[in-house]
Coordinates of N, CA and C in Angstrom, one line a residue:
M171 N 35.1 -51.0 85.7 CA 33.9 -50.3 86.2 C 32.5 -50.1 84.9
N172 N 33.8 -50.1 83.7 CA 32.8 -49.6 82.5 C 32.5 -50.8 81.9
R173 N 33.1 -52.1 82.5 CA 32.4 -53.1 81.7 C 31.1 -53.6 82.9
I174 N 31.4 -53.5 83.8 CA 30.0 -53.6 84.8 C 28.7 -52.7 84.4
R175 N 29.1 -51.7 83.8 CA 28.0 -50.7 83.7 C 27.3 -50.7 82.4
S176 N 28.5 -51.2 81.3 CA 27.6 -51.5 80.2 C 26.5 -52.7 80.2
Y177 N 26.8 -54.0 81.2 CA 26.4 -55.0 80.8 C 24.8 -54.8 81.5
P178 N 24.5 -54.3 82.6 CA 23.0 -54.4 82.6 C 22.6 -53.6 81.7
I179 N 22.8 -52.6 81.0 CA 22.5 -51.9 79.7 C 22.3 -52.7 78.6
F180 N 23.3 -53.5 78.1 CA 23.0 -54.1 77.0 C 22.1 -55.7 77.1
A181 N 22.3 -56.1 78.7 CA 21.4 -57.3 78.8 C 20.1 -57.1 78.9
G182 N 19.6 -56.1 79.4 CA 18.3 -55.5 79.4 C 17.7 -55.7 81.0
I183 N 16.4 -55.4 81.5 CA 16.0 -55.5 82.9 C 15.2 -56.8 82.8
K184 N 14.5 -57.2 82.0 CA 13.5 -58.7 81.7 C 14.7 -59.7 81.9
Y185 N 16.2 -59.4 81.0 CA 16.8 -60.8 81.0 C 17.6 -61.0 82.9
L186 N 18.0 -59.3 82.8 CA 18.6 -59.9 84.2 C 17.5 -60.3 85.6
A187 N 16.2 -59.7 85.1 CA 15.3 -60.0 86.3 C 15.3 -61.6 86.4
V188 N 14.9 -62.2 85.3 CA 14.6 -63.6 85.1 C 15.9 -64.6 85.7
L189 N 17.0 -64.0 85.1 CA 18.5 -64.9 85.6 C 18.6 -64.4 87.0
Y190 N 18.6 -63.4 87.3 CA 19.3 -63.1 88.6 C 18.3 -62.6 90.1
L191 N 17.2 -62.8 89.6 CA 15.9 -62.3 90.5 C 15.0 -63.6 90.6
F192 N 14.2 -63.8 89.6 CA 13.3 -64.9 89.5 C 13.8 -66.3 89.7
L193 N 14.6 -66.5 88.7 CA 15.7 -67.8 89.1 C 16.0 -68.2 90.6
P194 N 16.6 -67.6 91.0 CA 16.8 -67.5 92.8 C 16.0 -67.9 93.4
A195 N 14.8 -66.9 93.2 CA 13.6 -67.1 94.0 C 12.9 -68.2 93.7
G196 N 12.8 -69.0 92.9 CA 12.1 -70.2 92.5 C 13.1 -71.3 92.7
I197 N 14.4 -71.4 92.7 CA 15.0 -72.5 93.0 C 15.1 -72.8 94.9
I198 N 15.0 -71.9 95.5 CA 14.8 -71.4 96.9 C 13.5 -71.9 97.6
T199 N 12.2 -71.5 96.7 CA 11.1 -71.7 96.8 C 10.9 -73.5 96.6
I200 N 11.3 -73.9 95.5 CA 11.2 -75.5 95.1 C 12.2 -76.1 96.6
T201 N 13.5 -75.5 96.7 CA 13.9 -76.3 97.8 C 13.3 -76.4 99.0
F202 N 12.3 -75.2 99.4 CA 11.6 -75.5 100.6 C 10.5 -76.3 100.4
V203 N 10.0 -76.2 99.4 CA 8.6 -77.0 99.4 C 9.0 -78.6 99.0
F204 N 9.9 -78.8 98.1 CA 10.3 -80.5 98.0 C 11.6 -80.9 98.5
G205 N 12.2 -79.8 99.7 CA 13.5 -80.3 100.3 C 13.1 -81.7 101.4
K206 N 12.3 -81.9 102.1 CA 11.9 -82.6 103.1 C 11.9 -84.0 102.4
G207 N 11.2 -84.3 101.4 CA 11.2 -85.9 100.9 C 12.1 -86.0 99.8
Y208 N 12.8 -85.5 99.2 CA 13.6 -85.6 98.0 C 14.9 -84.9 98.2
S209 N 15.4 -85.1 99.5 CA 16.7 -84.2 99.6 C 17.6 -84.9 98.8
K210 N 18.0 -86.2 98.4 CA 19.1 -87.2 97.7 C 19.0 -86.7 96.3
V211 N 17.8 -86.1 95.8 CA 17.8 -86.0 94.6 C 17.9 -84.7 93.8
L212 N 17.1 -83.9 94.8 CA 16.7 -82.7 94.3 C 17.6 -81.7 94.2
I213 N 19.2 -81.6 94.8 CA 20.3 -80.9 94.5 C 20.7 -80.9 93.2
F214 N 20.7 -82.2 92.7 CA 20.9 -82.6 91.3 C 19.7 -82.1 90.2
L215 N 18.8 -82.5 90.3 CA 17.5 -81.7 89.7 C 17.5 -80.3 89.3
L216 N 17.7 -80.1 90.5 CA 18.3 -78.2 90.7 C 19.0 -77.7 89.7
A217 N 20.3 -78.4 89.7 CA 21.7 -78.0 89.0 C 21.2 -78.5 87.4
A218 N 20.5 -79.4 87.0 CA 20.2 -79.4 85.7 C 19.2 -78.5 85.3
L219 N 18.2 -77.8 85.9 CA 16.9 -76.7 85.7 C 17.7 -75.7 85.7
I220 N 18.6 -75.8 86.5 CA 19.7 -73.8 86.5 C 20.4 -74.5 85.2
C221 N 20.8 -75.2 84.8 CA 21.5 -75.4 83.7 C 20.9 -75.1 82.4
M222 N 19.5 -75.6 82.3 CA 18.7 -75.7 81.3 C 18.6 -74.2 81.0
I223 N 18.1 -73.2 81.8 CA 17.6 -72.0 82.1 C 18.6 -70.9 81.8
H224 N 19.7 -71.4 82.2 CA 21.0 -70.3 81.6 C 21.3 -70.3 80.3
I225 N 21.2 -71.4 79.7 CA 21.3 -71.8 78.4 C 20.4 -71.2 77.5
V226 N 19.3 -71.2 77.7 CA 17.7 -71.0 77.0 C 18.0 -69.7 77.2
G227 N 18.1 -68.7 78.3 CA 17.7 -67.8 78.7 C 19.2 -66.9 78.0
D228 N 19.7 -67.5 77.3 CA 20.9 -66.6 76.9 C 20.4 -66.3 75.3
N229 N 19.6 -66.9 74.9 CA 18.9 -66.5 73.4 C 18.4 -65.3 73.6
W230 N 18.1 -64.9 74.7 CA 17.0 -63.4 74.7 C 18.7 -62.3 74.6
F231 N 19.6 -62.7 75.4 CA 20.9 -61.9 75.7 C 21.6 -61.6 74.4
L232 N 22.4 -62.8 74.6 CA 23.2 -62.7 73.1 C 23.3 -63.9 71.9
P233 N 21.8 -63.9 71.2 CA 21.7 -64.9 70.2 C 22.7 -64.7 69.2
G234 N 23.1 -65.7 68.8 CA 24.2 -65.8 67.4 C 25.3 -65.0 67.5
T235 N 25.6 -64.5 68.6 CA 27.0 -63.6 68.5 C 28.1 -64.0 68.0
E236 N 28.3 -65.5 68.0 CA 29.4 -66.3 67.7 C 29.4 -66.3 66.2
S237 N 28.3 -66.2 65.6 CA 28.3 -66.5 64.1 C 28.4 -65.3 63.5
P238 N 29.5 -65.3 62.1 CA 29.5 -64.1 61.4 C 28.5 -63.5 60.7
K239 N 27.6 -64.4 60.5 CA 26.0 -64.0 59.9 C 25.1 -63.2 60.7
S240 N 25.3 -62.9 62.2 CA 24.7 -62.5 62.9 C 24.5 -60.8 62.8
N241 N 23.2 -60.5 63.2 CA 23.1 -59.1 63.0 C 23.5 -58.4 63.9
M242 N 23.6 -59.1 65.1 CA 23.9 -58.4 66.4 C 25.4 -58.2 66.0
T243 N 26.0 -58.8 65.6 CA 27.7 -58.8 65.5 C 27.6 -57.6 64.5
A244 N 26.8 -57.7 63.5 CA 27.2 -56.3 62.2 C 26.4 -55.1 63.5
Y245 N 25.8 -55.0 64.2 CA 25.3 -53.9 65.0 C 26.4 -53.5 65.8
M246 N 27.1 -54.7 66.3 CA 28.1 -53.9 67.1 C 29.2 -53.4 66.1
K247 N 29.4 -53.8 65.3 CA 30.4 -53.1 64.2 C 30.2 -51.7 64.0
T248 N 29.0 -51.1 64.3 CA 28.8 -50.0 63.6 C 29.6 -49.0 65.0
S249 N 29.9 -49.5 65.9 CA 30.8 -48.6 67.1 C 32.0 -48.9 66.6
S250 N 33.0 -47.6 67.0 CA 34.1 -47.8 67.2 C 34.6 -48.7 68.0
R251 N 33.8 -48.6 69.2 CA 34.1 -49.9 70.6 C 33.6 -50.6 70.4
G252 N 32.8 -51.3 69.6 CA 32.1 -52.0 69.5 C 32.7 -53.5 69.8
E253 N 33.9 -53.9 69.1 CA 34.3 -54.8 69.5 C 34.8 -55.2 71.2
H254 N 35.4 -54.0 71.5 CA 35.8 -53.8 72.7 C 34.8 -54.3 73.9
M255 N 33.6 -53.6 73.6 CA 32.5 -53.9 74.3 C 31.8 -54.9 74.4
L256 N 31.5 -55.5 73.3 CA 31.6 -56.8 73.0 C 32.1 -58.2 74.1
R257 N 33.2 -57.7 73.7 CA 34.2 -58.6 74.7 C 33.9 -58.2 76.3
D258 N 33.9 -57.1 76.7 CA 33.8 -56.6 77.9 C 32.6 -57.3 78.1
I259 N 31.4 -57.2 77.6 CA 29.9 -57.7 77.7 C 30.0 -59.1 78.3
V260 N 31.1 -59.8 77.4 CA 30.7 -61.4 77.3 C 31.7 -61.7 78.8
M261 N 32.9 -61.1 78.9 CA 33.5 -61.6 80.2 C 32.8 -61.2 81.3
T262 N 32.2 -60.1 81.5 CA 31.3 -59.6 82.9 C 30.2 -60.8 82.8
D263 N 29.8 -61.3 81.6 CA 28.4 -62.0 81.8 C 29.2 -63.6 82.5
L264 N 30.1 -63.8 82.2 CA 30.7 -64.8 82.5 C 31.2 -64.8 84.0
A265 N 31.4 -63.8 84.4 CA 31.9 -63.7 86.2 C 30.5 -63.7 86.6
F266 N 29.4 -62.9 86.3 CA 28.0 -63.0 86.8 C 27.5 -64.3 87.0
R267 N 27.9 -65.0 85.6 CA 27.0 -66.4 85.9 C 27.8 -67.4 86.5
F268 N 29.2 -67.0 87.1 CA 29.8 -67.7 87.7 C 29.5 -67.5 89.0
C269 N 29.2 -66.6 89.7 CA 29.2 -65.9 91.0 C 27.5 -66.4 91.1
S270 N 26.7 -66.3 90.0 CA 25.3 -67.0 90.3 C 25.0 -68.5 90.6
L271 N 25.7 -69.1 89.8 CA 25.6 -70.5 89.6 C 26.1 -70.9 90.9
S272 N 27.2 -70.2 90.9 CA 27.9 -70.8 92.5 C 26.6 -70.9 93.9
L273 N 26.1 -69.7 93.9 CA 25.3 -69.4 94.8 C 23.9 -70.2 94.7
L274 N 23.4 -70.5 93.4 CA 22.4 -71.4 93.4 C 22.6 -72.7 93.7
I275 N 24.1 -73.1 94.1 CA 24.3 -74.5 94.5 C 24.3 -74.8 95.8
W276 N 25.2 -73.5 96.6 CA 25.5 -73.4 97.6 C 24.5 -73.0 98.6
I277 N 23.4 -72.5 98.4 CA 22.0 -71.9 99.1 C 21.4 -73.2 99.3
P278 N 20.7 -73.9 98.1 CA 19.7 -75.0 98.6 C 20.6 -76.2 99.5
E279 N 21.8 -76.3 99.0 CA 22.2 -77.5 99.9 C 22.7 -77.0 101.0
K280 N 22.8 -75.6 101.6 CA 22.8 -75.2 103.0 C 21.2 -75.3 103.4
I281 N 20.3 -74.9 103.1 CA 18.8 -75.2 102.9 C 18.8 -76.3 103.4
L282 N 18.7 -77.3 102.2 CA 18.4 -79.0 103.0 C 19.3 -79.5 104.1
A283 N 20.6 -79.3 104.1 CA 21.5 -79.5 105.2 C 21.0 -79.1 106.8
Y284 N 20.8 -77.4 107.1 CA 20.4 -77.0 108.0 C 18.9 -76.7 108.4
V285 N 18.0 -76.8 107.5 CA 16.4 -76.4 107.9 C 16.1 -77.7 107.8
F286 N 16.4 -78.9 106.7 CA 15.6 -80.1 106.6 C 16.6 -81.3 107.2
A287 N 17.7 -80.9 108.0 CA 18.4 -82.0 108.6 C 19.0 -83.0 107.7
W288 N 19.6 -82.7 106.5 CA 19.8 -83.6 105.7 C 21.1 -84.0 106.2
T289 N 21.0 -85.7 106.2 CA 22.0 -86.3 106.9 C 22.7 -86.7 105.8
G290 N 22.9 -86.9 104.4 CA 23.7 -87.1 103.7 C 24.3 -85.8 102.6
K291 N 24.1 -84.5 103.6 CA 24.8 -83.5 102.7 C 26.2 -83.5 102.5
M292 N 26.4 -82.7 101.1 CA 27.5 -82.9 100.7 C 28.5 -82.2 101.0
S293 N 29.9 -82.9 101.2 CA 31.2 -82.2 101.3 C 31.4 -80.8 100.4
A294 N 32.4 -79.8 101.2 CA 32.6 -78.4 100.2 C 33.2 -79.2 99.0
I295 N 34.0 -80.4 99.0 CA 35.0 -80.7 97.5 C 33.3 -81.3 96.6
N296 N 32.6 -81.9 96.8 CA 31.7 -82.3 95.9 C 30.8 -81.4 95.8
I297 N 30.6 -80.2 96.4 CA 30.0 -78.9 96.2 C 30.3 -78.1 95.1
W298 N 31.8 -77.9 95.4 CA 32.6 -77.1 94.2 C 32.7 -78.0 92.9
N299 N 32.8 -79.3 93.1 CA 33.0 -79.9 92.0 C 31.6 -79.9 91.0
M300 N 30.3 -79.8 91.7 CA 29.4 -79.7 91.1 C 29.1 -78.3 90.4
I301 N 29.6 -77.5 91.4 CA 29.7 -75.9 90.7 C 30.9 -75.9 89.2
L302 N 31.7 -76.5 89.3 CA 32.6 -76.3 88.2 C 31.8 -77.0 87.2
Y303 N 31.4 -78.3 87.4 CA 30.8 -78.8 86.2 C 29.5 -78.1 86.0
L304 N 28.6 -77.8 86.7 CA 27.6 -76.7 86.0 C 28.1 -75.5 85.7
Y305 N 29.2 -74.9 85.8 CA 29.3 -73.4 85.0 C 30.2 -74.5 83.7
M306 N 30.9 -75.3 83.2 CA 31.3 -75.9 82.6 C 30.0 -76.2 81.7
A307 N 29.2 -76.9 82.0 CA 27.9 -77.4 81.0 C 27.3 -76.1 80.5
V308 N 27.1 -74.8 81.2 CA 26.5 -73.9 80.9 C 27.7 -73.1 79.7
T309 N 28.8 -73.2 79.6 CA 29.6 -72.5 78.9 C 29.6 -73.2 77.9
I310 N 29.7 -74.6 77.7 CA 29.8 -75.3 76.6 C 28.2 -75.0 75.8
G311 N 27.2 -74.7 76.2 CA 26.1 -74.6 75.7 C 26.1 -73.5 75.0
L312 N 26.5 -72.4 75.9 CA 26.5 -71.1 75.4 C 27.5 -71.2 73.9
L313 N 28.7 -71.8 74.2 CA 29.7 -71.9 72.8 C 28.9 -72.2 71.8
I314 N 28.0 -73.3 71.7 CA 27.2 -73.9 70.9 C 26.3 -73.2 70.3
T315 N 25.2 -72.8 71.4 CA 24.0 -72.0 70.9 C 24.3 -70.7 70.2
R316 N 25.1 -70.3 70.8 CA 25.7 -68.6 70.3 C 26.1 -68.5 69.0
F317 N 26.2 -69.9 68.0 CA 26.3 -69.8 67.2 C 25.0 -70.2 66.0
L318 N 23.9 -70.1 67.2 CA 22.3 -70.5 66.5 C 21.6 -69.2 66.5
D319 N 20.3 -69.5 65.9 CA 19.5 -68.2 66.3 C 18.1 -68.9 66.3
S320 N 17.9 -70.5 66.6 CA 16.6 -71.3 66.7 C 16.5 -71.2 68.4
I321 N 15.6 -70.9 69.1 CA 15.4 -71.3 70.1 C 15.0 -73.0 70.2
W322 N 14.3 -73.3 69.6 CA 13.8 -74.8 69.9 C 15.3 -75.5 69.5
I323 N 16.3 -75.3 68.8 CA 17.3 -76.1 68.7 C 18.4 -75.8 69.8
T324 N 18.2 -74.5 70.6 CA 18.7 -74.2 71.7 C 18.1 -75.2 72.8
M325 N 16.6 -75.3 72.7 CA 16.1 -76.0 74.3 C 16.6 -77.5 74.1
I326 N 16.8 -78.3 72.8 CA 17.4 -79.4 72.9 C 18.9 -79.7 73.3
I327 N 19.6 -78.8 72.9 CA 20.7 -78.5 73.2 C 21.2 -78.6 74.7
A328 N 20.2 -77.5 75.1 CA 20.3 -77.0 76.4 C 20.0 -78.8 77.5
Y329 N 18.8 -79.1 76.9 CA 18.5 -80.5 77.8 C 19.5 -81.5 77.7
L330 N 19.9 -81.9 76.4 CA 21.1 -82.8 76.4 C 22.3 -82.8 77.1
I331 N 22.7 -81.4 77.5 CA 23.9 -80.8 78.2 C 23.5 -80.9 79.4
S332 N 22.5 -80.5 79.8 CA 22.0 -80.8 81.3 C 22.3 -82.2 82.0
F333 N 21.7 -82.9 81.1 CA 21.7 -84.6 81.3 C 23.1 -85.3 81.3
A334 N 23.9 -84.7 80.6 CA 25.2 -85.0 80.3 C 26.0 -84.4 81.4
M335 N 25.7 -83.4 82.3 CA 26.1 -82.5 83.2 C 25.8 -83.4 84.2
L336 N 24.6 -84.2 84.6 CA 24.2 -84.9 85.6 C 25.0 -85.8 85.5
V337 N 25.3 -87.1 84.2 CA 26.0 -88.0 84.7 C 27.7 -87.8 84.6
A338 N 27.8 -86.6 84.4 CA 29.4 -86.2 84.5 C 29.4 -86.4 86.2
V339 N 28.7 -85.4 87.3 CA 28.7 -85.1 88.4 C 28.6 -86.7 89.1
A340 N 27.7 -87.5 88.6 CA 27.5 -88.7 89.6 C 28.4 -89.6 89.4
V341 N 29.4 -89.7 88.0 CA 30.3 -90.3 87.8 C 31.6 -90.1 88.9
S342 N 31.9 -88.7 89.1 CA 32.9 -88.2 89.6 C 32.6 -87.8 91.2
F343 N 31.5 -88.0 91.2 CA 31.1 -87.8 92.7 C 32.0 -88.6 93.8
G344 N 32.6 -88.0 94.6 CA 33.3 -88.3 96.0 C 34.9 -88.7 95.3
N345 N 34.9 -88.3 94.2 CA 36.7 -88.6 93.6 C 37.7 -87.8 94.3
G346 N 37.1 -87.0 94.9 CA 38.1 -86.2 95.6 C 38.7 -85.0 95.2
I347 N 39.5 -84.0 95.8 CA 40.1 -82.7 95.5 C 40.6 -82.7 94.3
W348 N 41.3 -83.6 93.7 CA 42.2 -84.0 92.7 C 41.4 -83.3 91.2
M349 N 40.2 -83.5 91.2 CA 39.2 -83.2 90.2 C 39.4 -81.5 90.3
L350 N 39.4 -80.7 91.3 CA 39.0 -79.3 91.4 C 40.2 -78.5 90.4
P351 N 41.3 -78.9 90.2 CA 42.0 -78.2 89.5 C 41.8 -78.5 88.0
V352 N 41.4 -79.8 87.6 CA 41.1 -80.0 86.4 C 39.8 -79.2 86.0
L353 N 38.9 -79.4 86.9 CA 37.4 -78.4 86.1 C 38.0 -77.1 86.2
A354 N 38.9 -76.8 87.6 CA 38.8 -75.2 87.1 C 39.7 -74.7 85.9
F355 N 40.9 -75.6 85.2 CA 41.3 -75.3 84.2 C 40.8 -75.2 83.1
S356 N 39.6 -76.3 83.0 CA 38.8 -76.5 81.8 C 37.9 -75.2 81.7
D357 N 37.7 -75.2 82.9 CA 36.4 -73.8 82.8 C 37.1 -72.2 82.4
C358 N 38.3 -72.1 82.6 CA 39.3 -71.3 82.5 C 39.3 -71.2 80.8
I359 N 39.3 -72.5 80.3 CA 39.8 -72.6 78.7 C 38.6 -72.4 78.0
L360 N 37.6 -72.8 78.6 CA 36.3 -72.9 78.0 C 35.7 -71.5 78.0
S361 N 35.9 -70.3 78.8 CA 35.5 -68.9 79.4 C 36.5 -68.1 78.0
A362 N 38.0 -68.7 78.2 CA 38.6 -67.8 76.8 C 37.8 -67.9 75.7
M363 N 37.2 -69.4 75.6 CA 36.9 -69.2 74.1 C 35.9 -68.8 73.7
A364 N 34.9 -68.5 74.9 CA 33.8 -67.9 74.7 C 34.0 -66.3 74.3
V365 N 34.8 -66.1 74.8 CA 35.6 -64.4 74.4 C 36.1 -64.6 73.1
F366 N 36.6 -65.3 73.1 CA 37.4 -65.5 71.5 C 36.7 -65.6 70.5
F367 N 35.7 -66.5 70.5 CA 34.5 -66.3 69.3 C 33.8 -65.4 69.1
S368 N 33.4 -64.8 70.4 CA 32.5 -63.7 70.2 C 33.5 -62.8 69.1
N369 N 34.7 -62.5 69.5 CA 35.7 -61.3 69.1 C 35.8 -61.7 67.6
Y370 N 36.1 -63.0 67.4 CA 36.3 -63.9 65.9 C 35.2 -63.3 64.8
A371 N 33.9 -63.4 65.7 CA 32.6 -63.5 64.8 C 32.7 -61.9 64.4
M372 N 33.1 -61.0 65.4 CA 32.8 -59.6 64.5 C 33.8 -59.2 63.5
K373 N 35.0 -59.9 64.2 CA 36.3 -59.7 62.9 C 35.6 -60.4 61.3
R374 N 34.6 -61.4 61.5 CA 34.4 -61.8 60.1 C 33.2 -61.5 59.5
S375 N 32.3 -60.5 60.3 CA 31.2 -59.9 60.0 C 30.8 -60.1 58.6
R376 N 29.7 -60.7 57.8 CA 29.2 -60.8 56.6 C 29.2 -59.4 55.8
Y377 N 29.0 -58.0 56.8 CA 29.2 -56.8 56.4 C 30.6 -56.1 55.9
D378 N 31.2 -57.0 56.4 CA 32.8 -56.6 56.1 C 33.3 -56.8 55.0
K379 N 32.6 -58.2 54.4 CA 33.2 -58.9 53.3 C 32.9 -58.1 52.1
K380 N 33.9 -57.9 51.2 CA 33.3 -57.6 49.9 C 32.8 -58.5 48.9
N381 N 31.7 -57.8 48.5 CA 30.7 -58.6 47.2 C 31.9 -59.0 46.1

């Protein structure tokens, strides 16, 4: 419960509103506006858009937290519970992201299938494959960009990772259920790496080093 309480305080209202209110509203609006004529490609383009926004938006939340030179890690070290707090925040953020990404894929697909009678609707296996690939892409993006403090480089990385995710989803589309455990295991490893590197940066903060 303490993890959940500290997350919105640290993240801030603007960040949470953009990621968990305006983004879903925008995705649903886009689905209704363009769903009738572009059902086949819309779900893939939405996945790429969601991926880019999640990676770039993190620059407002935890910029540079995996770098030992980050001012944020130095600030967290001023508290005796800073290391544990940062770990809890990162873990809570990953859990919230996974739930958000899952809904942002499921809801548009259901709108396309039932509102616009999309005859080529995705199977549950393909939907979960896309969700797990999307979470993987976002987490890889966070692992890279949290070492940086440049919004422009973050945007380039977000674009490249989103494109790579689309290629991976397209290539593996229809491969069957055997991909799910592989993707789930990979996502768990990446999540553990995100938590590890944030803690590692705290321990290697430049303000702890002796001159």
